[in-house]
Amino acid sequence: MRGGSEEERRRWSATKVGVEMRLSEQRLDPGTQKMGRFSIPKLGILLLCCLAAVSEATYAKYKDPKQPVGVRIEDLMSRMTLAEKIGQMTQIERSVATPDVMKKYFIGSVLSGGGSVPAIKATPETWIKMVNAIQKGSLSTRLQIPMIYGIDAVHGHNNVYKATIFPHNVGLGVTRDPQLIKKIGDATALEVRATGISYVFAPCIAVCRDPRWGRCYESYSEDHKIVQLMTEIIPGLQGDIPGNSKKGVPFVSGNGQLSYLLLYAEGRLCILTGKMNSRKKVAACAKHFLGDGGTTKGINENNTVISLNGLLSIHMPAYLNSIRKGVATIMVSYSSWNGKKMHANRDLVTGFLKNKLKFRGFVISDWLGIDKITSPPHANYSYSVEAGVGAGIDMIMVSNFTEFIDVLTYQVKHNIIPMSRIDDAVKRILRVKFVMGLFENPMADYSLVNQLGSQEHRELAREAVRKTLVLLKNGESADKPLLPLPKKATKILVSGTHADNLGYQCGGWTITWQGLGGNDLTSGTTVLQAIKNTVDPTTQVVYSENPDSDFVKSNKFSFAIVVVGEPSYAETFGDSLNLTLSEPGPRTIYNVCGAVKCVVVVISGRPVVMQPYLSSINALVVAWLPGTEGQGVADVLFGDYGFTGKLARTWFKSVDQLPMNVGDPHYDPLFPFGFGLTTKPTEG
């Protein structure tokens, strides 16, 4: 062994050694991942080569997993150049993340934007190959610092074809069931890991105070207490933080690796053990810090006008829960607080989040978040970099990464941004990477590919759908309920734009950023198909999307199910001042419900105007954005399970009342916060 101390030479020449070895993508392709397919001589040669390489290298503390994380960080930091540090602070989009770019600029992180995929309907194997190719670029750098790959998995692994799409948060808040949410986090982590990805931009812990906001469906509730309950998704995603953990320290559990115990016997290398523990957890990201759900008129990325006490009492509490649970990262909001852009708010990002709350993970910007510090965006990029990094943002999502790197490098070299600020950012990023086990396990393997869209996860999503449904009206009086519906009937009508539309059912942030309409986006069960699966074989189901009243009257239907709602949307594209049902939804309600007993099911990301139609509707159910498992809707409509959901949002009478939240002096809702009728399962 060349170099190293006498103690280190003894370490490598010991008779018995334990080596933990990463398998390369080539040795872990789907055809060879089973241990039984390795020949012992070949594996022995591979292990010997690994051992030889290790013994030739100079021992570095940061590469030693037995060293404390703090020691590893300090050791690695002492070796890094300014270019390598700034590279770690840079997150770039997948589409520009070539191995050469990763190597040349020492890029620390890569993301998939909404709908950014390696191929249309890409398989998990295709995702893994892409992630590993990018990672190889990072590992070819001088210090071999692995990159971390992030993706929006906000209701399941929603960018990925055939993933389980869970109900959006607006529905999950209805359940008030933290254990269910934790299970959803666990399932989501498995499906994300199934594609080789280790970091998710979730959960959104916004407290939506105005449903006109286009992101209101990403919020669990208008009540911060429910949002606090729902932070239990974080230990689902990351694992349960040990009880003795220091406050604010990030935590990600369950990082597996291929471990061997090797023994030299009579000059020969023998394998004693070999075990693969797949990594099943991901780093999470609480977002968007702070006050994103409180903007004036619900305008996305706008201004939240509220006192400090109001900000801390409504919008801050869930961050305290998230930090206690070891959340690895926190994303800053595009919005402003009393006119000050959050991406430039040093008092809240550094002063409060980092110093007062002792958060020790890393703070990440939103996409082009620092660009939007100025109006118009990118009008003074030098100022944006100085203000954003100076505020305490550690990792920056950028499109033009060379510009960001050049500007930040200039500012550090000219003492505009102090080196201490760069070091703080990089330490935090490295801390998360070390805690996650990325240095020991940088390459993704194929051992979890079967977890994507698994039946077990779909059953969990179906359960979640059942628990998110809220029954708002059930017959003209309590003694004459329409629900649950009988499975056996002569002929029933199913109508409405949303009855047979998986895309609308899933909503935005599904396969693409804005979501899609139709049934070709991914695999799942529409409400129409669910109804057909549920009713008695002798029951005739007639589907007509928008029938006229004559058709309804002439067919002598036993009853009708009308499924209407909003189109798919995300972010600013969902901002709405009128909150109306999509056409021809209102007309369908009038045509059908004016002629036959009907239940209306609303598929929407928030409360919408319903008061004008209520008198003509026999029963009203809100299903929110249930995701791929529409069978959960039919499970409850037809009485296999009872309705249990209670509104986690106030249902207004008129948009003129907004904003209106529980506890407000002018509170006069159509259906109040906490309202929800219940039914019992049908016996037999």
XYZ file of C-alpha atoms in Angstrom:
684
model
C 0.000 0.000 0.000
C 1.480 3.331 -1.079
C 0.845 6.220 1.337
C -1.048 6.167 4.621
C 0.097 5.601 8.192
C 1.434 2.379 9.685
C -1.941 1.901 11.361
C -3.717 2.214 8.010
C -1.340 -0.286 6.390
C -2.089 -2.741 9.187
C -5.785 -2.162 8.636
C -5.623 -3.292 5.013
C -3.215 -6.174 5.550
C -5.325 -7.767 8.301
C -6.256 -11.379 7.784
C -9.956 -10.710 8.192
C -11.568 -7.690 6.550
C -15.111 -6.453 6.039
C -15.765 -4.761 2.754
C -18.972 -3.010 1.814
C -19.074 -2.812 -1.929
C -21.379 -0.997 -4.319
C -22.469 -2.993 -7.316
C -22.331 -1.082 -10.552
C -25.356 -0.688 -12.794
C -23.894 -3.282 -15.131
C -23.733 -5.935 -12.427
C -27.199 -5.106 -11.183
C -29.160 -5.153 -14.415
C -32.497 -6.965 -14.327
C -30.998 -10.093 -15.810
C -28.275 -10.566 -13.216
C -29.541 -9.077 -9.995
C -30.049 -12.421 -8.251
C -27.087 -13.557 -6.233
C -27.372 -17.090 -7.547
C -26.446 -15.959 -11.050
C -22.962 -14.773 -10.089
C -20.166 -17.258 -10.534
C -17.941 -17.331 -7.434
C -14.673 -16.921 -9.398
C -15.987 -13.833 -11.220
C -17.395 -12.302 -8.078
C -14.156 -13.071 -6.254
C -12.170 -11.263 -8.931
C -14.508 -8.269 -8.696
C -14.145 -8.178 -4.942
C -10.367 -8.536 -5.137
C -10.225 -5.655 -7.604
C -12.343 -3.553 -5.264
C -10.108 -4.445 -2.329
C -6.991 -3.647 -4.279
C -8.391 -0.302 -5.358
C -9.304 0.565 -1.800
C -5.928 -0.454 -0.445
C -4.153 1.647 -3.055
C -6.138 4.761 -2.236
C -5.182 7.216 0.449
C -7.549 6.878 3.376
C -10.051 9.768 3.507
C -12.244 10.239 6.562
C -15.181 11.504 4.516
C -15.335 8.171 2.696
C -15.425 6.189 5.932
C -19.039 5.489 7.035
C -17.783 4.638 10.539
C -16.751 8.251 11.083
C -19.299 10.672 12.619
C -21.173 12.744 10.047
C -19.661 15.977 11.405
C -16.141 14.628 10.962
C -16.903 13.487 7.427
C -18.332 16.904 6.525
C -15.315 18.787 7.868
C -12.873 16.448 6.158
C -14.596 16.769 2.788
C -15.034 20.524 3.103
C -11.320 20.924 3.751
C -10.599 19.301 0.392
C -13.126 21.253 -1.710
C -12.399 24.161 -4.021
C -14.792 27.078 -4.454
C -15.935 25.631 -7.791
C -16.745 22.307 -6.140
C -18.683 24.041 -3.368
C -20.743 26.178 -5.713
C -21.416 23.112 -7.830
C -22.966 21.439 -4.796
C -25.331 24.396 -4.405
C -26.557 24.045 -7.994
C -29.586 21.960 -8.969
C -30.184 21.544 -12.701
C -32.936 20.003 -14.798
C -32.642 16.416 -15.999
C -32.762 17.473 -19.661
C -29.387 19.271 -19.418
C -27.710 16.970 -16.886
C -25.251 15.118 -19.089
C -22.419 13.182 -17.421
C -19.979 15.726 -18.852
C -21.899 18.645 -17.307
C -22.029 16.863 -13.947
C -18.266 16.334 -14.054
C -17.214 19.724 -15.402
C -19.349 21.819 -13.049
C -19.408 19.489 -10.003
C -23.220 19.693 -10.013
C -24.713 18.715 -6.652
C -28.287 17.917 -7.617
C -30.609 17.179 -10.527
C -34.384 17.385 -10.746
C -37.243 16.315 -12.936
C -39.606 19.217 -13.421
C -43.322 18.445 -13.672
C -43.698 16.009 -16.568
C -39.964 15.834 -17.285
C -39.333 12.173 -18.035
C -36.639 10.127 -19.811
C -39.245 8.806 -22.271
C -43.010 8.790 -22.690
C -44.450 5.985 -20.527
C -40.925 5.199 -19.331
C -40.432 2.019 -17.317
C -38.718 1.989 -13.909
C -35.682 0.415 -15.593
C -35.473 3.375 -17.996
C -35.612 5.818 -15.085
C -32.878 3.928 -13.228
C -30.583 3.878 -16.255
C -31.002 7.641 -16.655
C -30.347 8.392 -12.973
C -27.314 6.115 -12.882
C -25.849 7.625 -16.053
C -26.066 11.074 -14.453
C -24.635 9.736 -11.191
C -21.636 8.232 -12.984
C -20.770 11.742 -14.137
C -20.754 12.926 -10.519
C -18.672 9.970 -9.373
C -16.062 10.687 -12.041
C -15.132 13.955 -10.321
C -12.025 14.335 -8.183
C -13.833 13.965 -4.865
C -16.569 11.625 -6.122
C -19.393 13.495 -4.389
C -22.671 11.880 -5.472
C -25.526 14.004 -6.770
C -29.002 13.839 -5.254
C -31.938 13.462 -7.676
C -35.215 15.194 -6.766
C -38.740 14.872 -8.147
C -42.254 16.077 -7.355
C -44.001 13.072 -5.811
C -46.913 14.988 -4.342
C -49.659 12.345 -4.515
C -47.698 9.214 -5.156
C -44.882 9.046 -7.712
C -47.011 11.164 -9.992
C -44.626 11.780 -12.906
C -44.230 8.088 -13.594
C -46.348 5.907 -15.851
C -48.266 3.179 -13.992
C -47.375 4.537 -10.542
C -50.075 4.498 -7.871
C -51.723 7.926 -7.817
C -53.088 8.675 -4.362
C -55.762 11.292 -3.597
C -54.444 14.851 -3.539
C -53.873 16.422 -0.123
C -57.195 18.305 -0.116
C -58.904 14.919 0.174
C -56.429 13.345 2.565
C -57.009 16.120 5.095
C -60.632 14.961 5.299
C -59.488 11.655 6.815
C -57.724 13.260 9.794
C -55.863 9.951 9.869
C -52.089 10.376 10.389
C -51.429 6.626 10.259
C -53.042 6.378 6.824
C -50.915 9.303 5.666
C -47.790 7.634 7.031
C -48.591 4.474 5.053
C -49.040 6.588 1.917
C -45.625 8.149 2.560
C -44.092 4.712 2.946
C -45.679 3.455 -0.289
C -44.656 6.602 -2.173
C -41.049 6.212 -0.981
C -40.961 2.626 -2.266
C -42.312 3.638 -5.680
C -39.864 6.547 -5.942
C -36.958 4.272 -4.998
C -38.264 1.782 -7.577
C -37.170 4.294 -10.230
C -33.763 4.996 -8.684
C -34.685 8.368 -7.170
C -33.861 9.334 -3.589
C -35.418 12.764 -2.964
C -38.986 14.071 -3.218
C -40.345 17.623 -3.196
C -43.099 16.699 -0.741
C -45.051 17.202 1.414
C -46.738 20.510 0.725
C -47.723 21.774 4.174
C -49.393 24.957 2.987
C -52.456 26.124 4.914
C -54.777 27.184 2.091
C -56.912 30.049 3.376
C -58.630 30.864 0.067
C -59.849 28.200 -2.394
C -59.358 30.588 -5.309
C -55.681 29.597 -5.067
C -54.670 27.206 -7.859
C -52.635 25.103 -5.435
C -55.361 24.678 -2.830
C -55.631 20.942 -3.604
C -52.003 20.579 -2.491
C -53.039 21.772 0.988
C -54.507 19.386 3.559
C -56.754 21.975 5.197
C -57.511 25.580 6.047
C -56.824 24.544 9.671
C -53.158 24.314 10.635
C -53.958 21.617 13.215
C -54.979 19.188 10.473
C -51.919 20.128 8.429
C -49.789 19.420 11.502
C -51.390 15.971 11.848
C -50.627 15.226 8.219
C -46.883 15.842 8.647
C -46.857 12.177 9.656
C -46.247 11.571 5.957
C -42.633 12.645 6.640
C -41.692 9.584 8.749
C -43.547 7.561 6.119
C -41.221 8.945 3.445
C -38.017 9.146 5.508
C -38.487 6.659 8.373
C -39.051 7.268 12.086
C -36.442 9.547 13.607
C -34.749 8.025 16.690
C -35.957 9.452 19.996
C -32.517 10.695 21.030
C -31.950 12.748 17.868
C -30.771 16.313 18.124
C -33.407 18.909 17.245
C -33.333 20.005 13.629
C -31.039 17.266 12.343
C -32.217 15.641 9.094
C -32.960 11.934 9.162
C -33.444 9.317 6.430
C -33.508 5.667 7.471
C -33.265 2.289 5.836
C -30.381 2.904 3.473
C -29.300 -0.537 2.399
C -26.134 -1.718 0.766
C -24.580 -4.893 -0.527
C -22.364 -6.129 2.278
C -19.770 -8.879 2.242
C -17.548 -10.306 4.941
C -14.372 -11.543 3.338
C -11.796 -13.933 4.743
C -8.305 -14.714 3.522
C -7.516 -18.387 4.032
C -4.265 -19.874 2.769
C -3.845 -17.026 0.345
C -7.336 -17.377 -1.098
C -10.320 -15.042 -0.794
C -13.470 -16.640 0.604
C -16.945 -15.083 0.753
C -18.602 -15.603 4.104
C -21.747 -13.527 3.673
C -23.525 -11.510 1.026
C -26.698 -9.537 1.618
C -28.602 -6.831 -0.261
C -30.716 -4.425 1.791
C -32.589 -2.212 -0.641
C -32.922 1.437 0.153
C -36.601 2.034 0.827
C -36.752 5.600 2.129
C -36.265 9.005 0.514
C -35.369 12.505 1.639
C -38.479 14.678 2.003
C -39.050 18.405 1.494
C -41.541 20.472 3.481
C -42.853 23.308 1.311
C -43.370 26.217 0.689
C -41.806 28.337 3.404
C -43.712 30.491 4.398
C -47.304 31.679 3.980
C -47.864 30.322 0.457
C -51.500 29.485 1.264
C -52.393 32.938 2.565
C -51.980 35.183 -0.457
C -54.475 37.938 -1.256
C -57.463 36.518 -3.203
C -55.571 33.234 -3.453
C -53.402 34.569 -6.269
C -50.486 32.181 -6.761
C -47.008 33.457 -5.862
C -48.570 36.686 -4.580
C -48.464 38.603 -1.325
C -49.556 37.268 2.066
C -50.687 40.223 4.149
C -50.722 39.168 7.787
C -49.127 40.105 11.103
C -46.077 38.229 12.379
C -48.272 36.643 15.025
C -50.741 35.499 12.356
C -47.952 34.151 10.158
C -46.441 32.176 13.023
C -49.740 30.894 14.425
C -51.344 29.805 11.114
C -48.579 29.070 8.616
C -45.589 28.115 10.782
C -46.816 25.300 13.097
C -46.526 22.443 10.595
C -42.877 23.373 9.989
C -42.164 22.833 13.675
C -43.668 19.335 13.405
C -41.730 18.634 10.219
C -38.419 19.675 11.747
C -39.075 17.552 14.854
C -39.656 14.587 12.553
C -36.293 15.090 10.864
C -37.369 16.533 7.524
C -34.251 16.685 5.355
C -35.018 19.790 3.292
C -37.354 22.783 3.181
C -38.395 24.641 0.026
C -38.910 28.399 -0.003
C -42.135 29.902 -1.330
C -42.443 32.103 -4.412
C -44.818 34.292 -2.438
C -44.114 37.421 -0.407
C -44.908 38.305 3.178
C -46.132 41.883 3.546
C -44.372 42.793 0.306
C -41.049 41.046 1.001
C -40.215 38.120 -1.299
C -39.680 34.957 0.724
C -36.725 34.015 -1.496
C -35.022 37.175 -0.235
C -36.244 37.074 3.373
C -33.134 36.559 5.487
C -35.005 37.210 8.740
C -37.307 34.236 8.215
C -35.035 31.828 6.295
C -31.832 32.321 8.296
C -33.001 34.136 11.406
C -36.070 32.058 12.194
C -35.801 28.735 10.340
C -32.087 28.102 10.736
C -31.176 29.975 13.902
C -34.329 29.895 16.048
C -35.779 26.542 14.944
C -32.289 24.992 14.587
C -33.090 23.422 11.206
C -29.906 21.704 10.023
C -30.989 20.209 6.726
C -30.736 22.280 3.560
C -33.022 25.005 2.263
C -33.846 24.796 -1.433
C -35.333 27.392 -3.769
C -38.360 26.768 -5.928
C -37.881 26.503 -9.697
C -36.333 29.805 -10.848
C -37.298 31.112 -7.428
C -34.415 33.550 -7.145
C -35.099 34.846 -10.668
C -38.565 35.844 -9.453
C -37.187 38.017 -6.662
C -37.264 40.795 -9.248
C -40.187 41.881 -11.405
C -40.021 40.993 -14.188
C -38.118 37.799 -13.352
C -34.405 37.779 -14.131
C -34.371 41.556 -14.555
C -31.324 41.879 -12.269
C -29.871 38.403 -11.868
C -26.822 39.515 -9.948
C -29.096 41.039 -7.314
C -31.289 37.903 -7.303
C -28.300 35.650 -6.602
C -26.993 37.935 -3.881
C -30.428 38.284 -2.238
C -31.378 34.588 -2.509
C -28.119 33.061 -1.371
C -27.698 35.835 1.178
C -31.144 35.080 2.595
C -29.957 31.593 3.445
C -31.038 29.450 0.476
C -28.538 26.600 0.188
C -29.468 24.880 -3.066
C -30.769 26.794 -6.061
C -32.986 25.364 -8.820
C -31.699 26.972 -11.999
C -32.185 26.723 -15.750
C -29.059 28.574 -16.920
C -26.614 26.933 -14.541
C -23.459 28.427 -16.053
C -24.813 31.933 -15.466
C -25.651 31.112 -11.844
C -22.244 29.558 -11.219
C -20.412 32.475 -12.838
C -22.387 35.124 -10.939
C -22.064 33.404 -7.566
C -18.352 32.739 -8.107
C -17.778 36.412 -8.904
C -19.701 37.515 -5.832
C -17.737 35.254 -3.498
C -14.398 36.264 -4.984
C -15.323 39.927 -4.583
C -16.597 39.513 -1.015
C -20.186 40.346 -1.941
C -21.261 37.009 -0.482
C -19.026 35.800 2.351
C -17.317 32.419 2.146
C -18.997 31.536 5.442
C -22.398 31.617 3.681
C -21.140 29.201 1.007
C -19.683 26.898 3.648
C -22.958 26.882 5.588
C -24.862 25.888 2.444
C -22.455 23.133 1.444
C -22.243 21.668 4.951
C -26.014 21.356 5.007
C -26.150 19.708 1.588
C -23.375 17.273 2.500
C -25.052 16.520 5.828
C -28.184 15.327 4.026
C -26.155 13.287 1.551
C -24.146 11.610 4.322
C -27.234 10.938 6.450
C -28.965 9.362 3.443
C -26.051 7.035 2.797
C -25.534 8.453 -0.701
C -21.749 8.191 -0.446
C -21.968 4.483 0.337
C -24.843 3.833 -2.079
C -24.775 6.325 -4.941
C -25.991 3.934 -7.638
C -29.591 2.797 -7.960
C -30.427 -0.881 -8.359
C -33.364 -2.776 -9.810
C -34.474 -4.628 -6.691
C -37.622 -2.541 -6.131
C -38.956 -2.166 -9.678
C -41.953 -4.380 -8.882
C -43.059 -1.936 -6.186
C -44.220 0.601 -8.785
C -48.004 0.528 -8.949
C -48.134 -2.641 -6.849
C -51.497 -4.112 -5.936
C -50.789 -3.504 -2.261
C -50.261 0.208 -2.928
C -53.380 0.410 -5.100
C -55.429 -1.149 -2.298
C -54.021 1.470 0.080
C -54.979 4.232 -2.354
C -58.469 2.731 -2.682
C -58.822 2.791 1.104
C -57.692 6.422 1.100
C -60.307 7.291 -1.544
C -63.064 5.770 0.596
C -61.981 7.827 3.593
C -61.681 11.107 1.649
C -65.285 11.126 0.382
C -67.634 13.570 2.101
C -71.409 13.157 1.949
C -72.940 16.639 1.888
C -76.591 15.778 1.184
C -78.501 12.497 1.365
C -82.159 12.750 0.393
C -84.686 15.417 1.209
C -84.875 14.243 4.822
C -82.960 11.980 7.169
C -85.641 9.295 7.031
C -85.540 9.123 3.218
C -81.853 8.750 2.297
C -80.798 7.947 -1.254
C -77.409 6.537 -0.260
C -76.204 3.867 -0.102
C -77.425 2.932 -3.554
C -78.765 -0.547 -4.288
C -76.464 -2.723 -6.400
C -79.443 -4.423 -7.965
C -81.608 -2.179 -10.127
C -83.250 -2.464 -13.506
C -81.353 0.284 -15.280
C -79.125 3.110 -14.017
C -77.692 6.147 -15.748
C -74.127 7.354 -15.322
C -73.365 10.761 -16.825
C -71.085 13.767 -16.553
C -67.732 14.885 -17.945
C -65.808 13.293 -15.079
C -67.446 9.859 -14.929
C -65.094 8.227 -17.394
C -62.004 10.422 -17.277
C -58.996 9.151 -15.367
C -57.024 12.347 -16.044
C -59.651 14.609 -14.459
C -59.913 12.147 -11.574
C -56.180 12.475 -10.871
C -55.923 16.238 -11.405
C -52.785 18.305 -11.901
C -49.303 17.025 -11.131
C -50.135 13.711 -12.817
C -47.810 12.460 -15.585
C -47.479 16.095 -16.696
C -47.296 19.314 -14.696
C -50.820 20.471 -15.544
C -52.288 16.983 -15.677
C -54.178 15.478 -18.601
C -57.696 14.599 -19.634
C -58.828 11.225 -20.932
C -57.865 7.675 -20.076
C -54.548 7.140 -21.842
C -52.271 8.820 -19.315
C -51.647 5.904 -16.946
C -53.334 2.811 -15.529
C -56.260 3.089 -13.140
C -60.012 2.726 -12.681
C -62.490 5.439 -13.620
C -65.664 6.003 -11.595
C -67.739 4.590 -14.465
C -65.702 1.398 -14.585
C -65.857 1.160 -10.794
C -69.660 1.373 -10.907
C -69.812 -1.366 -13.541
C -67.500 -3.511 -11.393
C -69.735 -3.045 -8.353
C -73.365 -3.397 -9.413
C -75.208 -6.671 -9.763
C -74.620 -8.436 -13.112
C -78.314 -8.008 -13.938
C -78.184 -4.216 -13.502
C -77.995 -2.392 -16.809
C -75.543 0.547 -16.691
C -76.122 3.208 -19.352
C -73.421 5.833 -19.841
C -74.250 9.128 -21.525
C -71.842 11.985 -20.860
C -74.302 14.856 -21.369
C -77.818 13.586 -22.074
C -80.802 15.833 -22.728
C -83.780 15.673 -20.423
C -85.952 13.824 -22.955
C -83.442 10.982 -23.094
C -83.431 10.721 -19.313
C -87.237 10.840 -18.988
C -87.874 8.283 -21.732
C -85.520 5.608 -20.369
C -87.153 4.969 -16.986
C -83.897 4.833 -15.041
C -83.999 3.596 -11.446
C -81.566 6.367 -10.488
C -78.654 8.357 -11.934
C -75.083 9.115 -10.895
C -73.764 12.420 -12.272
C -69.997 12.949 -12.021
C -68.884 16.526 -12.714
C -66.148 18.871 -11.561
C -63.114 20.897 -12.557
C -60.558 20.271 -15.317
C -56.967 19.393 -14.437
C -54.689 22.296 -13.539
C -51.628 23.202 -11.495
C -50.289 26.334 -9.845
C -51.190 29.677 -11.468
C -53.238 27.993 -14.208
C -55.655 26.914 -11.483
C -56.189 30.358 -9.962
C -59.906 31.088 -10.254
C -62.075 34.007 -9.212
C -65.391 32.249 -9.945
C -64.855 28.599 -8.833
C -67.524 27.188 -11.127
C -68.082 23.658 -12.375
C -66.733 22.956 -15.856
C -69.292 23.178 -18.613
C -71.479 21.350 -19.431
C -71.576 20.158 -15.797
C -74.372 22.459 -14.598
C -76.509 21.614 -17.622
C -75.972 17.894 -17.048
C -77.089 18.279 -13.436
C -80.284 20.075 -14.489
C -81.094 17.662 -17.336
C -80.550 14.518 -15.296
C -81.561 15.517 -11.788
C -84.685 17.248 -13.073
C -85.917 13.938 -14.476
C -84.759 11.154 -12.140
C -83.448 10.595 -8.618
C -79.766 11.476 -8.729
C -76.567 11.565 -6.760
C -74.016 14.141 -7.880
C -70.332 13.338 -7.335
C -67.999 16.341 -7.526
C -64.409 15.765 -8.702
C -62.540 18.941 -7.791
C -59.491 20.309 -6.056
C -61.516 22.591 -3.769
C -65.058 23.641 -2.937
C -66.900 25.018 -5.966
C -70.187 26.857 -6.457
C -72.977 24.348 -5.684
C -75.764 26.355 -4.041
C -77.731 26.988 -7.283
C -78.041 23.239 -7.967
C -78.565 21.938 -4.464
C -82.372 21.939 -4.501
C -82.494 19.745 -7.622
C -79.931 17.242 -6.310
C -81.084 14.295 -4.174
C -77.633 13.432 -2.855
C -74.281 15.241 -3.074
C -70.848 13.708 -2.608
C -67.482 15.419 -2.935
C -64.689 13.065 -4.017
C -61.988 15.764 -4.419
C -59.200 14.453 -6.717
C -59.193 10.742 -5.873
C -56.386 9.548 -8.161
C -56.180 6.283 -10.047
C -58.256 4.129 -7.714
C -61.796 5.153 -8.606
C -63.086 1.867 -7.225
C -62.979 3.510 -3.801
C -65.790 5.853 -4.889
C -68.115 3.001 -5.864
C -67.194 1.091 -2.680
C -68.930 3.781 -0.635
C -71.722 4.817 -3.043
C -73.053 1.265 -3.052
C -72.611 0.603 0.650
C -69.677 -1.792 0.899
C -68.288 0.872 3.235
C -69.919 3.804 4.991
C -69.272 7.499 4.500
C -66.994 8.816 7.272
C -65.308 11.950 5.850
C -65.654 15.392 7.435
C -64.846 18.603 5.566
C -61.350 19.927 6.225
C -62.298 23.030 4.228
C -65.243 25.382 4.540
C -67.722 25.062 1.653
C -68.865 28.596 0.750
C -72.221 29.683 -0.614
C -70.814 32.362 -2.896
C -67.305 33.433 -3.932
C -68.221 36.902 -2.661
C -67.764 35.492 0.849
C -64.115 34.585 0.265
C -61.814 34.366 2.039
C -63.909 32.665 4.715
C -62.408 30.216 7.165
C -63.689 28.526 10.283
C -63.627 30.961 13.195
C -64.093 34.072 11.045
C -66.704 36.570 12.329
C -68.577 36.568 8.982
C -68.745 32.744 8.864
C -71.885 31.726 6.931
C -71.043 28.664 4.834
C -73.131 26.356 2.691
C -71.462 23.469 4.540
C -69.288 24.274 7.559
C -65.798 23.015 8.333
C -66.132 19.574 9.944
C -69.468 18.785 8.263
C -70.087 15.362 6.763
C -73.065 13.006 6.879
C -72.381 9.381 7.671
C -73.837 6.093 6.478
C -73.474 2.516 7.628
C -72.238 -0.256 5.348
C -75.034 -2.259 3.757
C -75.469 -5.565 5.533
C -74.859 -8.637 3.434
